[in-house]
């Protein structure tokens, strides 16, 4: 590879002694970057300024290669600064032609504290016996003069050079080597077109966020693309971890409530402080937030109104209200209409007393938000077909949380075996809990006293 000094000399030859100020700055920049660029790169930089014709390029390249070969042949292992041309001649020991320098000064590149080896002395003395030619001296002199011509002001302007114009013409070979990324679509129904170029989306995917669900929500994709992960999202994630949300839960949480990423951090802290003032522990708060992701998106006054409504509607004390909300935090975030309607269904249609409703709700909170039709159909079959009275149903409210088909299949199988006995005052009593809560294998073995195959065969007859 050609040396850096020869490459710079070639640039100076190309630009010529009459180069303008901008060209000299360009050559200075080339000199500055020559430590990590080879001569071919510097030549391309010169081509962008000078637009040298092909015939001129061929002629100068021939001279450049010749000078490079001479330069490599007579390279000295130290840096020199020439302050003059030729001094009065003097005779060498090997009877070479007379040559010399005037005011020749040498600064060694080696560490002065390190003693050179004998082999190095021999190499230096051997090179001293072969004086450089006049062409070599002219080369060094011209490179040095080129460096001295650059003023400090020009060097300071290197960083102020304008970028290359996008309208500048390039060759077809350079154009083929350019790899252009496909443009982003102005509008899209999916986020997959933006994931490769959005750091925010990439990090959300690593957290476990399901972008395929978020992109179906109106405005969700646009909102996420406008957010910056470091400035907008990171502080929310740290806050969620501080209140007890685990790393593996963040993905599902943000998939359900991505709006929290736009919430003010102080508002979130205020809502958590309100829950703590109501004697909710940190563990309870984290559990409620995971099970009801929209909890922290509600203002404090709305949370307070919800707690007051639940306590008043059900007639519960503070401790039971707190326990009910911890087990079913959706009561604070969901609609209150199903709760109001189910309370009327239990009292007016199903005939339960107020204290019985309180007992069932504290045992199984989900029956407050269950479907009205499911409640009525289940009660009708259990009470009117299986002949189970209200006070037994109150003891086992999980029957309203079970599938009606399972209740029918198992009751009919027990009736077929003659074991459908649900009165606790009589022998062979079968509780509603064991009827609806245990798996089929256990039900057949411990309750029906039959094999699972017999139960499956019976189901085919239905």
Short mmCIF file of N, CA and C in Angstrom, two decimals, residues 33 141 420:
data_model
loop_
_atom_site.label_atom_id
_atom_site.label_comp_id
_atom_site.label_asym_id
_atom_site.label_seq_id
_atom_site.Cartn_x
_atom_site.Cartn_y
_atom_site.Cartn_z
N UNK A 33 -7.12 13.19 7.51
CA UNK A 33 -7.71 11.87 7.52
C UNK A 33 -6.83 10.82 6.88
N UNK A 141 10.72 18.05 0.20
CA UNK A 141 10.63 19.49 0.33
C UNK A 141 9.25 20.00 -0.04
N UNK A 420 -78.25 -39.47 43.47
CA UNK A 420 -78.45 -38.02 43.47
C UNK A 420 -79.13 -37.62 44.77
#
